[in-house]
XYZ file of N, CA, C and O in Angstrom:
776
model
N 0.834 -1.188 0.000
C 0.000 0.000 0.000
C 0.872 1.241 0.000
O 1.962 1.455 0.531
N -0.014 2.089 -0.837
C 1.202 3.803 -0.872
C 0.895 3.967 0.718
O 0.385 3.239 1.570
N 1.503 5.399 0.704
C 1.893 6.063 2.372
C -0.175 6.741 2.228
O -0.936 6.688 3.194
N -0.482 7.139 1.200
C -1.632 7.545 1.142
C -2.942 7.043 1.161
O -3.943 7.735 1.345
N -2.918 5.322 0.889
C -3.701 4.571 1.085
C -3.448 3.953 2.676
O -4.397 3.745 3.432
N -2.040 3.700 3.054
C -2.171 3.354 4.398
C -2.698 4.647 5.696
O -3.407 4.569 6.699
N -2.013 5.663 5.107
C -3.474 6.549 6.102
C -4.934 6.270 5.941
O -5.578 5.935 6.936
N -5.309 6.341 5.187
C -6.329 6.466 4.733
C -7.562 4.976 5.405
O -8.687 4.763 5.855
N -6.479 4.429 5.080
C -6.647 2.835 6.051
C -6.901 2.990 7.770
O -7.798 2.629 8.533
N -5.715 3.663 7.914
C -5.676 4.024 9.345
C -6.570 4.832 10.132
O -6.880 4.722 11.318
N -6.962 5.746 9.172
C -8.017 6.975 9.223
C -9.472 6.403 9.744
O -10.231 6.738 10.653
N -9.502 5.113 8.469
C -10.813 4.398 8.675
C -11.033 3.503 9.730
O -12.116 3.348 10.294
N -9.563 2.676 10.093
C -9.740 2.035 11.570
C -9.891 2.931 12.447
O -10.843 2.575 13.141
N -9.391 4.129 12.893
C -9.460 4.724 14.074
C -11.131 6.072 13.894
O -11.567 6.825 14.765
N -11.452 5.946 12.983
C -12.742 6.592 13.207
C -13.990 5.253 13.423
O -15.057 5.426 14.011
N -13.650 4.253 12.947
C -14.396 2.894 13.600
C -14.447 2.682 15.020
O -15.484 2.364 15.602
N -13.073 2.896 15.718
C -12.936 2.234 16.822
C -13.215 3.498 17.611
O -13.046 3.340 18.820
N -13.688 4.997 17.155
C -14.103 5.977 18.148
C -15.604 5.629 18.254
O -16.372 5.809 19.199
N -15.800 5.140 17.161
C -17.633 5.095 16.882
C -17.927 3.914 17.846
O -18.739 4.078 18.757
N -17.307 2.760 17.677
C -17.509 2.088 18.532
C -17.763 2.187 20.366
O -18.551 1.586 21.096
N -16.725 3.207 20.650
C -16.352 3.831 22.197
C -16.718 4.712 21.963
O -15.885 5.503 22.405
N -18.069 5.663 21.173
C -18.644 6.479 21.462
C -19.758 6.475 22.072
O -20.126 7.576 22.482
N -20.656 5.288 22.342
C -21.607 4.836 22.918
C -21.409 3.651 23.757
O -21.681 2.525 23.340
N -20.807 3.937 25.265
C -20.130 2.649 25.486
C -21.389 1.825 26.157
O -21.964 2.244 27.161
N -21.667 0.886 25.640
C -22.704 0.039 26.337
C -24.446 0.474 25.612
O -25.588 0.402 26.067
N -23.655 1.081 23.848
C -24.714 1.337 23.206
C -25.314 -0.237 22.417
O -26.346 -0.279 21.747
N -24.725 -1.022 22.589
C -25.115 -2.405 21.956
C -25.751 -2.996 22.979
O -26.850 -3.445 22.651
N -25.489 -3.138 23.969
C -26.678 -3.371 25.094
C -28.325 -2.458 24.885
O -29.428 -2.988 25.010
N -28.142 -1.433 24.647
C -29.236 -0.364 24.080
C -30.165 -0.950 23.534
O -31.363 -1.114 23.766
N -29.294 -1.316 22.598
C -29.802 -2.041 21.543
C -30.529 -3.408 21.469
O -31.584 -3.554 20.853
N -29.945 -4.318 22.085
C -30.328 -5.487 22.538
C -31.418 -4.857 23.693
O -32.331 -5.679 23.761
N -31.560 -4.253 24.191
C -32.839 -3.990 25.002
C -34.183 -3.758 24.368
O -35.259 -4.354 24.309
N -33.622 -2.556 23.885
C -34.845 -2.018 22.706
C -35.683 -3.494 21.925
O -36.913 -3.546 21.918
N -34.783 -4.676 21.272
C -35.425 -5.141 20.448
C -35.812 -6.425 21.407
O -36.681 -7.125 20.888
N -35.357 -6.886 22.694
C -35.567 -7.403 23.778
C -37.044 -7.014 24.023
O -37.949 -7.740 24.435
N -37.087 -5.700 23.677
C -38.762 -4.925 24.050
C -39.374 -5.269 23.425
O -40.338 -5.800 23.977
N -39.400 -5.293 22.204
C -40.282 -5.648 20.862
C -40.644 -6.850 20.929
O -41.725 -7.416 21.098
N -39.794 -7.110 20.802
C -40.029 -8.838 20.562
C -40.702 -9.351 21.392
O -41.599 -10.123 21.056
N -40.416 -9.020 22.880
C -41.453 -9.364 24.255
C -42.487 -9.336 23.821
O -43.086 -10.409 23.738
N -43.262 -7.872 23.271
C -44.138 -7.617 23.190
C -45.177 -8.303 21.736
O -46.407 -8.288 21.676
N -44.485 -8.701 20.988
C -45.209 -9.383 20.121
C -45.312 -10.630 20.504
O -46.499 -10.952 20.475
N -44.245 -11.975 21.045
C -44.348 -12.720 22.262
C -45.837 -12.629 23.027
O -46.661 -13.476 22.683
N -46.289 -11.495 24.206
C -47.520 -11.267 24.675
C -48.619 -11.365 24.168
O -49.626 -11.735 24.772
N -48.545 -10.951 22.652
C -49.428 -10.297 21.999
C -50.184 -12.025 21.649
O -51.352 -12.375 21.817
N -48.977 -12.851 21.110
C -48.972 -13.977 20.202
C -49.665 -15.149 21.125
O -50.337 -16.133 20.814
N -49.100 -14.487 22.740
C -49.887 -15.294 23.624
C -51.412 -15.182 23.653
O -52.063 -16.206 23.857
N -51.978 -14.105 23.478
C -53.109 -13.370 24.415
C -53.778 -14.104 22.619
O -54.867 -14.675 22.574
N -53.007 -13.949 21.506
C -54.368 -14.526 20.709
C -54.005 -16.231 21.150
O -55.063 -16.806 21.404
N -53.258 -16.796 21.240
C -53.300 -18.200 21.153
C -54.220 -18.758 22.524
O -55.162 -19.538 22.384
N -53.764 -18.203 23.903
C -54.630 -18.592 24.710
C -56.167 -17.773 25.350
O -56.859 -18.012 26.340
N -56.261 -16.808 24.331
C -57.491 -16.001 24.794
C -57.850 -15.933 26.056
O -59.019 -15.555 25.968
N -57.509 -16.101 27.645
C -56.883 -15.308 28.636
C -56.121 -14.640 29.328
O -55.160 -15.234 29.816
N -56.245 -13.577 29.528
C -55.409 -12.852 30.370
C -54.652 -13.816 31.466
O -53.430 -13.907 31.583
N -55.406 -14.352 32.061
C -55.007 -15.014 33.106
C -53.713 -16.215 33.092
O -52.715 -16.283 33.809
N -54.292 -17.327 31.702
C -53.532 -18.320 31.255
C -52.305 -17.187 30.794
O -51.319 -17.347 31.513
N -52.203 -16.588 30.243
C -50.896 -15.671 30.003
C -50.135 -15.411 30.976
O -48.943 -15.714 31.016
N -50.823 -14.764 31.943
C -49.792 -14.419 33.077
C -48.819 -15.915 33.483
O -47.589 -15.895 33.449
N -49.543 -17.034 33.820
C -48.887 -18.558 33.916
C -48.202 -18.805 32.886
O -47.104 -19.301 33.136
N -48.472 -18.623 31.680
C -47.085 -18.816 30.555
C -46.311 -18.435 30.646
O -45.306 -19.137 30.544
N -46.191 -16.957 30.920
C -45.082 -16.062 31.179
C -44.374 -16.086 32.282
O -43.216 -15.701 32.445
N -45.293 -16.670 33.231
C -44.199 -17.032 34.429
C -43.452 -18.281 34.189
O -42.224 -18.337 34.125
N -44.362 -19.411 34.042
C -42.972 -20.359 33.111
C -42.393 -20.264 32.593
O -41.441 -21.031 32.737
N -42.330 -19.364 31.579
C -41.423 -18.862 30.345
C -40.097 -18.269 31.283
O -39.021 -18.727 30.897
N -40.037 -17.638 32.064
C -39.758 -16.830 32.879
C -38.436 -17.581 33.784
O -37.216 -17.449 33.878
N -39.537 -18.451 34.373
C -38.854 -19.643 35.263
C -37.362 -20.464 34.169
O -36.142 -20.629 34.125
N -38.240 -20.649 33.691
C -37.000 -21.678 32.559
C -35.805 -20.673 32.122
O -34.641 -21.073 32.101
N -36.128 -19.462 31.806
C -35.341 -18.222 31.157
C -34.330 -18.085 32.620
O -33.126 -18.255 32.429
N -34.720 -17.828 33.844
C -34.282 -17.555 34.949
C -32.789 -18.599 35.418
O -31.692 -18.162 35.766
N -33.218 -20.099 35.278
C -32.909 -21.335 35.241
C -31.400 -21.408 34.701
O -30.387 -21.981 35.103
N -31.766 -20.380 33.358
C -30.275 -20.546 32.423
C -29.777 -19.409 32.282
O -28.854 -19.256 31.482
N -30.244 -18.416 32.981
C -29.391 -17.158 33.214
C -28.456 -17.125 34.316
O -27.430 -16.446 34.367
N -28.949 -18.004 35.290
C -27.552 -17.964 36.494
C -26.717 -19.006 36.130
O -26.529 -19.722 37.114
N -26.203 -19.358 35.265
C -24.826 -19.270 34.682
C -23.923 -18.640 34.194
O -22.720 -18.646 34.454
N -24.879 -17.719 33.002
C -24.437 -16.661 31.936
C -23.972 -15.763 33.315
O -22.780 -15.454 33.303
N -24.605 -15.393 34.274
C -24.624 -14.363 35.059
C -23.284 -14.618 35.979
O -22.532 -13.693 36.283
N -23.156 -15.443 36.225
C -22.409 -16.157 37.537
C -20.581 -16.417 36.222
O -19.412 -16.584 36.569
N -20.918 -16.367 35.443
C -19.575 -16.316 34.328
C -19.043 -14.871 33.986
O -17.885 -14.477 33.853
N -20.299 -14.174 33.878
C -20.099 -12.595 33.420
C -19.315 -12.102 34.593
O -18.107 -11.873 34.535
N -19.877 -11.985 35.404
C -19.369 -11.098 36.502
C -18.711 -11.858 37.732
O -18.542 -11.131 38.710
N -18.388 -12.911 37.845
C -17.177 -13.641 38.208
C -17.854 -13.138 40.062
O -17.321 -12.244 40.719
N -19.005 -13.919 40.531
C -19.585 -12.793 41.842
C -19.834 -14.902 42.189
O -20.118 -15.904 41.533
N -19.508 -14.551 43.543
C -19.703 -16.075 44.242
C -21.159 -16.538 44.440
O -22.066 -16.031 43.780
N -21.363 -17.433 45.285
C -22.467 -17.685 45.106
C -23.335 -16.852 46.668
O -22.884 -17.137 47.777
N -24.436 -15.957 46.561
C -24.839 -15.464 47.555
C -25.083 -16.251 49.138
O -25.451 -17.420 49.023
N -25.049 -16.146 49.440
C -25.087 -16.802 51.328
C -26.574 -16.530 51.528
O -27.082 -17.633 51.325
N -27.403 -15.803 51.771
C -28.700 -15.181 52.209
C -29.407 -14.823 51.040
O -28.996 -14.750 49.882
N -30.608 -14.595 51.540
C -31.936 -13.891 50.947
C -31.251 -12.689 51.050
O -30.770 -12.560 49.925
N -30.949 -11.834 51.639
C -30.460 -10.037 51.605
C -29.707 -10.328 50.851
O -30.470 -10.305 49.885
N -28.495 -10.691 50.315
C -27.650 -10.457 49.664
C -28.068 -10.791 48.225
O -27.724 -10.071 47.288
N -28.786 -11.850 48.069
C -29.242 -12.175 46.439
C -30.095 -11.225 45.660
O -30.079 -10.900 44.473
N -31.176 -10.721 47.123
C -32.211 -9.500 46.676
C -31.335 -8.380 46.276
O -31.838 -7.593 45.473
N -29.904 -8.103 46.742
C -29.465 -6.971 46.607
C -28.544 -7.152 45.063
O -28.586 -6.356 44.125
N -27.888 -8.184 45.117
C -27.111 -8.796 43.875
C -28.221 -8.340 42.228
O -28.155 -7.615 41.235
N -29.200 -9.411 42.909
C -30.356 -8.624 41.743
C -30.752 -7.689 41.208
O -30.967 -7.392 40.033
N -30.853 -7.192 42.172
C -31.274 -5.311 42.092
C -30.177 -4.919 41.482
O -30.278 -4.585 40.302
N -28.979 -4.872 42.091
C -27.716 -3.754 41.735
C -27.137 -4.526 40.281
O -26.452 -3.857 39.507
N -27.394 -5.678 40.032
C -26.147 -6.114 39.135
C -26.874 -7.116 38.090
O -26.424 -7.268 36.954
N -28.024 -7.783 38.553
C -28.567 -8.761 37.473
C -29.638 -7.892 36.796
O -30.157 -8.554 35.896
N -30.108 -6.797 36.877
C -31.217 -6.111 36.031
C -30.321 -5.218 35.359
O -30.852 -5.132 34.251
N -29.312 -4.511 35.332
C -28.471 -4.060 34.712
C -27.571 -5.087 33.481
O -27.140 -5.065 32.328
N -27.645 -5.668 34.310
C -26.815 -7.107 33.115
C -27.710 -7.461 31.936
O -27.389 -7.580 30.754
N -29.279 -7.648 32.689
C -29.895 -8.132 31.485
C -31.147 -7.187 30.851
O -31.712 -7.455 29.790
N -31.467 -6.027 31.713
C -32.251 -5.406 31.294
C -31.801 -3.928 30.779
O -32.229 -3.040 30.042
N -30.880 -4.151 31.463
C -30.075 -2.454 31.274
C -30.933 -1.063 32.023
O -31.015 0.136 31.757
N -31.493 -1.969 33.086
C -31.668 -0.777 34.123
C -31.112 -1.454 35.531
O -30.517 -2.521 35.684
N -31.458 -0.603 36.367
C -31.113 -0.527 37.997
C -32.730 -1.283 38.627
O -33.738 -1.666 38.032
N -32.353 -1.249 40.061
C -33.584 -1.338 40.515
C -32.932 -1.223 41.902
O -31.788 -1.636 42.096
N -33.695 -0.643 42.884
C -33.281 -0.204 44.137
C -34.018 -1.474 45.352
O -35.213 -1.581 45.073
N -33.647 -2.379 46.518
C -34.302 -3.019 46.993
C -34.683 -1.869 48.028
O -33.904 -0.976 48.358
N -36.192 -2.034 48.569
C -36.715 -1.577 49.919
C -36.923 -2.388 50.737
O -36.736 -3.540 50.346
N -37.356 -2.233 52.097
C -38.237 -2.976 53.041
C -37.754 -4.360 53.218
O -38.444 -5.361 53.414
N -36.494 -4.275 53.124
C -35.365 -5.775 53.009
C -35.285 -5.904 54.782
O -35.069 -5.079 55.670
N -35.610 -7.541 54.770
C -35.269 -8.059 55.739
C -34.573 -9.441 55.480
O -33.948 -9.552 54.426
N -34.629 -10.630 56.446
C -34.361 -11.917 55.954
C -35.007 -12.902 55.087
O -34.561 -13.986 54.709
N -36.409 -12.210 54.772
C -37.409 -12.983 54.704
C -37.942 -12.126 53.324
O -38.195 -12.866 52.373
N -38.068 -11.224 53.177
C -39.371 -10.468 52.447
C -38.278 -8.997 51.892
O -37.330 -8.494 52.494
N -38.922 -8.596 50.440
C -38.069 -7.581 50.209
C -38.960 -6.921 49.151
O -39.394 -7.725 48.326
N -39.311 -5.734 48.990
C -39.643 -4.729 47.451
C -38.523 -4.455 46.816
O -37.579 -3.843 47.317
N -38.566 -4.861 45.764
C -37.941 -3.885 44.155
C -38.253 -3.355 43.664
O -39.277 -3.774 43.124
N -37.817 -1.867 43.246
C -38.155 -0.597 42.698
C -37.134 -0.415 41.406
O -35.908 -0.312 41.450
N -37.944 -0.407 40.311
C -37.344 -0.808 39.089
C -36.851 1.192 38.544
O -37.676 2.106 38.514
N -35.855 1.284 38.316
C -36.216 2.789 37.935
C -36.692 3.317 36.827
O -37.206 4.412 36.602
N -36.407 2.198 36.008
C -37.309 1.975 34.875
C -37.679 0.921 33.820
O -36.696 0.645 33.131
N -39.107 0.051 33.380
C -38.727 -1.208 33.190
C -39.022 -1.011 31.701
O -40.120 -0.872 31.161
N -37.644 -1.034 31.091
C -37.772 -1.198 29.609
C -38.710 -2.127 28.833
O -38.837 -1.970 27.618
N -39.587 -3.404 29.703
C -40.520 -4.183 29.114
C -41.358 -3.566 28.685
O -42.107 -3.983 27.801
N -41.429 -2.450 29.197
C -43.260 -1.357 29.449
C -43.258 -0.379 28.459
O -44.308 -0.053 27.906
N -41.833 0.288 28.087
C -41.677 1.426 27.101
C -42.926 1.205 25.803
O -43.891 1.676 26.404
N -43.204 0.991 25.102
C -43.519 0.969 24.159
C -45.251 0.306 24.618
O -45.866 -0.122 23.641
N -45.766 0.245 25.556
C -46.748 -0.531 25.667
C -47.949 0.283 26.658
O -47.864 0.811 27.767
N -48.828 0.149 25.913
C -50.515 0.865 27.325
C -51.915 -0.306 26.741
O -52.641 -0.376 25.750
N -51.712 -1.132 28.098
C -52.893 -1.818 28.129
C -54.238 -1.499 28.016
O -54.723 -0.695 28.812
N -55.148 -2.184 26.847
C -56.523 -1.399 26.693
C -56.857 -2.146 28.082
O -56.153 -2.997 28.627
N -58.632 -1.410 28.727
C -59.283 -1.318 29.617
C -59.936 -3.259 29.696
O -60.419 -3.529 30.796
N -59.944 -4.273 28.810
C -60.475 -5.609 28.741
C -59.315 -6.093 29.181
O -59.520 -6.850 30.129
N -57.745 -5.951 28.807
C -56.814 -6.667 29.491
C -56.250 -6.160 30.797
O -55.033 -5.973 30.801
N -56.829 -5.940 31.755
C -56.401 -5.114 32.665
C -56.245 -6.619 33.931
O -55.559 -6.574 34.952
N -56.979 -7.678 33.528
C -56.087 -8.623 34.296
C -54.894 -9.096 33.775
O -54.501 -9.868 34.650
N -53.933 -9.100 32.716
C -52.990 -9.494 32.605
C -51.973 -8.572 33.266
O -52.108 -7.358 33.413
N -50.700 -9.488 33.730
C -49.464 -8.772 34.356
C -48.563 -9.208 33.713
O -47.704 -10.042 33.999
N -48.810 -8.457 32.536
C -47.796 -8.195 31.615
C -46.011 -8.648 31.582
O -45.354 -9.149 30.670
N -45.564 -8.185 33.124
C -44.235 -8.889 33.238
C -43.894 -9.386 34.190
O -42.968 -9.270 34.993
N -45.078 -10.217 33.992
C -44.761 -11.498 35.049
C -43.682 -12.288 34.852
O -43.086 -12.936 35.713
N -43.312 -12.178 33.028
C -41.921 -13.067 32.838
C -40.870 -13.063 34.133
O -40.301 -14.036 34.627
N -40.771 -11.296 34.627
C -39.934 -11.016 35.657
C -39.423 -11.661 36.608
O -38.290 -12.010 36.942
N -40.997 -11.813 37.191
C -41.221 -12.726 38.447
C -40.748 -13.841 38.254
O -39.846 -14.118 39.045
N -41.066 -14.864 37.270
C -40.217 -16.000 37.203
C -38.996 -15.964 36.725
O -38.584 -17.103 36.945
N -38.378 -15.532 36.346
C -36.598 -15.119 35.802
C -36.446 -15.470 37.418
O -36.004 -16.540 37.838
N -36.895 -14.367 38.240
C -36.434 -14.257 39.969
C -36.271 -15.486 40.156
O -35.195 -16.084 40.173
N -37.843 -16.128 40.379
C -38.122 -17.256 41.057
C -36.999 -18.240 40.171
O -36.247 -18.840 40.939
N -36.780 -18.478 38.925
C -36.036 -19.732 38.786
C -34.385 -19.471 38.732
O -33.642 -20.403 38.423
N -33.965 -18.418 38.986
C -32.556 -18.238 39.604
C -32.185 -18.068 40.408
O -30.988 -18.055 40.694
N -33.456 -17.797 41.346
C -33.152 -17.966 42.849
C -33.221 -19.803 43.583
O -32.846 -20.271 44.658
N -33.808 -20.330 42.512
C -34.151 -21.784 42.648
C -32.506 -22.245 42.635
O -31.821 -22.769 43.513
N -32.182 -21.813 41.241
C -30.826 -22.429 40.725
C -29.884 -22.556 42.179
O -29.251 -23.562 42.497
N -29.960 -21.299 42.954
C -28.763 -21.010 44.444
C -29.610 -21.295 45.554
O -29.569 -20.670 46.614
N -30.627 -22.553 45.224
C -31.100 -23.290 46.204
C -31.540 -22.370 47.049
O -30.984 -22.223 48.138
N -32.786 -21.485 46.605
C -34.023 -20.250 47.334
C -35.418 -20.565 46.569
O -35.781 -20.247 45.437
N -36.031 -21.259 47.530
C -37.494 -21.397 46.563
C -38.125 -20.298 47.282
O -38.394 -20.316 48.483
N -38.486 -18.716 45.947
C -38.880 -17.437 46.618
C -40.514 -17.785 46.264
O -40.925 -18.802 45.706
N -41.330 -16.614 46.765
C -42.551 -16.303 45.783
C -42.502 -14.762 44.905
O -42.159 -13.718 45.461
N -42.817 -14.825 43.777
C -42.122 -12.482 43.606
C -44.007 -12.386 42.723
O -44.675 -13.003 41.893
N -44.096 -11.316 43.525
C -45.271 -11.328 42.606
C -45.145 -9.549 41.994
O -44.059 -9.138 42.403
N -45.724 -8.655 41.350
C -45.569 -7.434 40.720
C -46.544 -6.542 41.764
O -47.746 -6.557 41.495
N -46.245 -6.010 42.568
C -47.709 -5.172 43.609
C -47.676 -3.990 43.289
O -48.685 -3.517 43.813
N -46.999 -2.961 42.599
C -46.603 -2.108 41.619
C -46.875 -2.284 40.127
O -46.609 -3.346 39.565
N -47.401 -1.249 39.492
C -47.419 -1.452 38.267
C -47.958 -0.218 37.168
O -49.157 -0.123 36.905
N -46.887 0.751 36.537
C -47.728 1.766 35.821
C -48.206 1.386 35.141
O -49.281 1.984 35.101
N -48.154 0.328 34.088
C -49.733 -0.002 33.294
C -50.990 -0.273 33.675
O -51.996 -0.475 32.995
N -50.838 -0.258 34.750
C -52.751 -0.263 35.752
C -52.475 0.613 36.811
O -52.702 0.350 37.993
N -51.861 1.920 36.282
C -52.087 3.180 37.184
C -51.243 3.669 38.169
O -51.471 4.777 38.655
N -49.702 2.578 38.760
C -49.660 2.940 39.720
C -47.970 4.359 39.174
O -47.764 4.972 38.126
N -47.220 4.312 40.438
C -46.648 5.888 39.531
C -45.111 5.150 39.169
O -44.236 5.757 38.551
N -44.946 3.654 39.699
C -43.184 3.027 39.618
C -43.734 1.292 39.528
O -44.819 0.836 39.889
N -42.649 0.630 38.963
C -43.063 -1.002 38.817
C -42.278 -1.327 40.114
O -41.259 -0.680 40.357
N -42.661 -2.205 40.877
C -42.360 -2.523 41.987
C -42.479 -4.224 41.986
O -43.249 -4.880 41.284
N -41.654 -4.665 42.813
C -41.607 -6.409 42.839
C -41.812 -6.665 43.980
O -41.133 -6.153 44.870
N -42.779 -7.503 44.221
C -42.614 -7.968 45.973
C -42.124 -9.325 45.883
O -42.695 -10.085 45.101
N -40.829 -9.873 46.795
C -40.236 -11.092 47.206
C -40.233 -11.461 48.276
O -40.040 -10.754 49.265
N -40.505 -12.954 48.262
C -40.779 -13.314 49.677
C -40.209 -14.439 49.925
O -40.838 -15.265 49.265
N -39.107 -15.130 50.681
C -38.517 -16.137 50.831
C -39.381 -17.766 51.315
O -39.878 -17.835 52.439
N -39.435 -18.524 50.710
C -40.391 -19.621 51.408
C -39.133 -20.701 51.949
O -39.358 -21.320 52.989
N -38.317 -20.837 51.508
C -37.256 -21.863 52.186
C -36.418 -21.840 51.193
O -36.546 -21.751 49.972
N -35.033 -21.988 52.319
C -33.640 -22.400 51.549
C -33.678 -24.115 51.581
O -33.748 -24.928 52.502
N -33.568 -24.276 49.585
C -33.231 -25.425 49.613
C -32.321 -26.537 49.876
O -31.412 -25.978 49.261
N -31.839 -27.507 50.215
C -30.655 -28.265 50.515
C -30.499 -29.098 49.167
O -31.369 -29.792 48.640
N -29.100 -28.859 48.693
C -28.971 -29.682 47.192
C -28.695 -30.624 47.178
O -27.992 -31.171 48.027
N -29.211 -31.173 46.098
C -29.946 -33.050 46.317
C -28.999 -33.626 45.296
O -29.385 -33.392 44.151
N -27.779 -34.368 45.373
C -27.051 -35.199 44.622
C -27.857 -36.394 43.924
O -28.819 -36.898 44.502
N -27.497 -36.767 42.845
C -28.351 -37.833 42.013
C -28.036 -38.850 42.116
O -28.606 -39.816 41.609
N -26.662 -38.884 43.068
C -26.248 -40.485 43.062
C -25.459 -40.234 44.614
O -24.879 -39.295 45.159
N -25.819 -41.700 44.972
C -25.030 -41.627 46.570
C -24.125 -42.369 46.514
O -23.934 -43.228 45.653
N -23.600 -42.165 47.248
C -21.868 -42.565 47.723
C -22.015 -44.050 48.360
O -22.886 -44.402 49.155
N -21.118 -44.723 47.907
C -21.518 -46.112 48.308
C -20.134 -46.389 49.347
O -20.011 -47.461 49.939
């Protein structure tokens, strides 16, 4: 290459690699945004296939559960974080570090004890794009949530309950999670020691 094509070369790698580090954690953005969409046609695809609100909310929490199941790996690889000891510490792990990982927001825990905890989402990118007409007003829309919780809290041996008691698509002013610890599980080997 001349001296004028290898600038020119160079020119083009290093205005790539500013564009790239000009939005740092703009590909996450991105993957959210269409994370949104797609949810939402997902819901949509539910609500015609099972024509209740209700049966939806239970899909989505299974859906949820299973999704939950195989995220505390991805999660537990990403960020190199041990395995939590307590209910306080997992509620807080969640909040500060697993809704950021996969949703690309925060969420603040309240009213944390050993047992029972609120999550305050600061904002839930599932919802952006979405206002429930007045006939679906029993569906809870992201209930997926709730089970993600429930089946990665399963995975670190915590069978929780999380239900949504917050919710701006039926009026209220922040999405909120209520968790509630029912027992730490003891992990069950498949084969015994002879």
């Amino acid at each position: 290459l001349g001296p004028d094509e290898r600038g020119e070369r160079d020119e083009s790698e290093r205005m790539s690699s500013k564009a790239k580090g000009a939005s740092p954690g703009g590909g996450d953005r991105i993957n959210s945004e269409l994370f949104t969409l797609t949810y939402g046609a997902l819901v949509r695809h539910l609500l015609l296939d099972l024509e209740s609100p209700e049966e939806v909310n239970k899909q989505l929490d299974k859906m949820g559960q299973n999704i939950g199941i195989r995220l505390v790996d991805d999660f537990l690889a990403k960020t190199n974080t041990g395995r939590c000891r307590n209910f306080r510490e997992a509620a807080k792990t969640i909040a500060e570090t697993g809704f950021r990982m996969f949703l690309g927001c925060s969420a603040k825990v309240t009213q944390i004890d050993d047992k029972e905890c609120k999550m305050v989402l600061s904002e839930n990118p599932l919802t952006d794009f979405v206002e429930l007409p007045e006939k679906l007003q029993p569906l809870s829309y992201c209930s997926l949530l709730c089970g993600v919780i429930r089946g990665a809290l399963e995975q670190i041996s915590m069978k929780v309950e999380c239900e949504i008691s917050k919710d701006p698509l039926k009026g209220d002013e922040r999405f909120e999670l209520h968790m509630r610890l029912v027992e730490y599980v003891n992990e069950e080997y498949p084969f015994k020691d002879d």
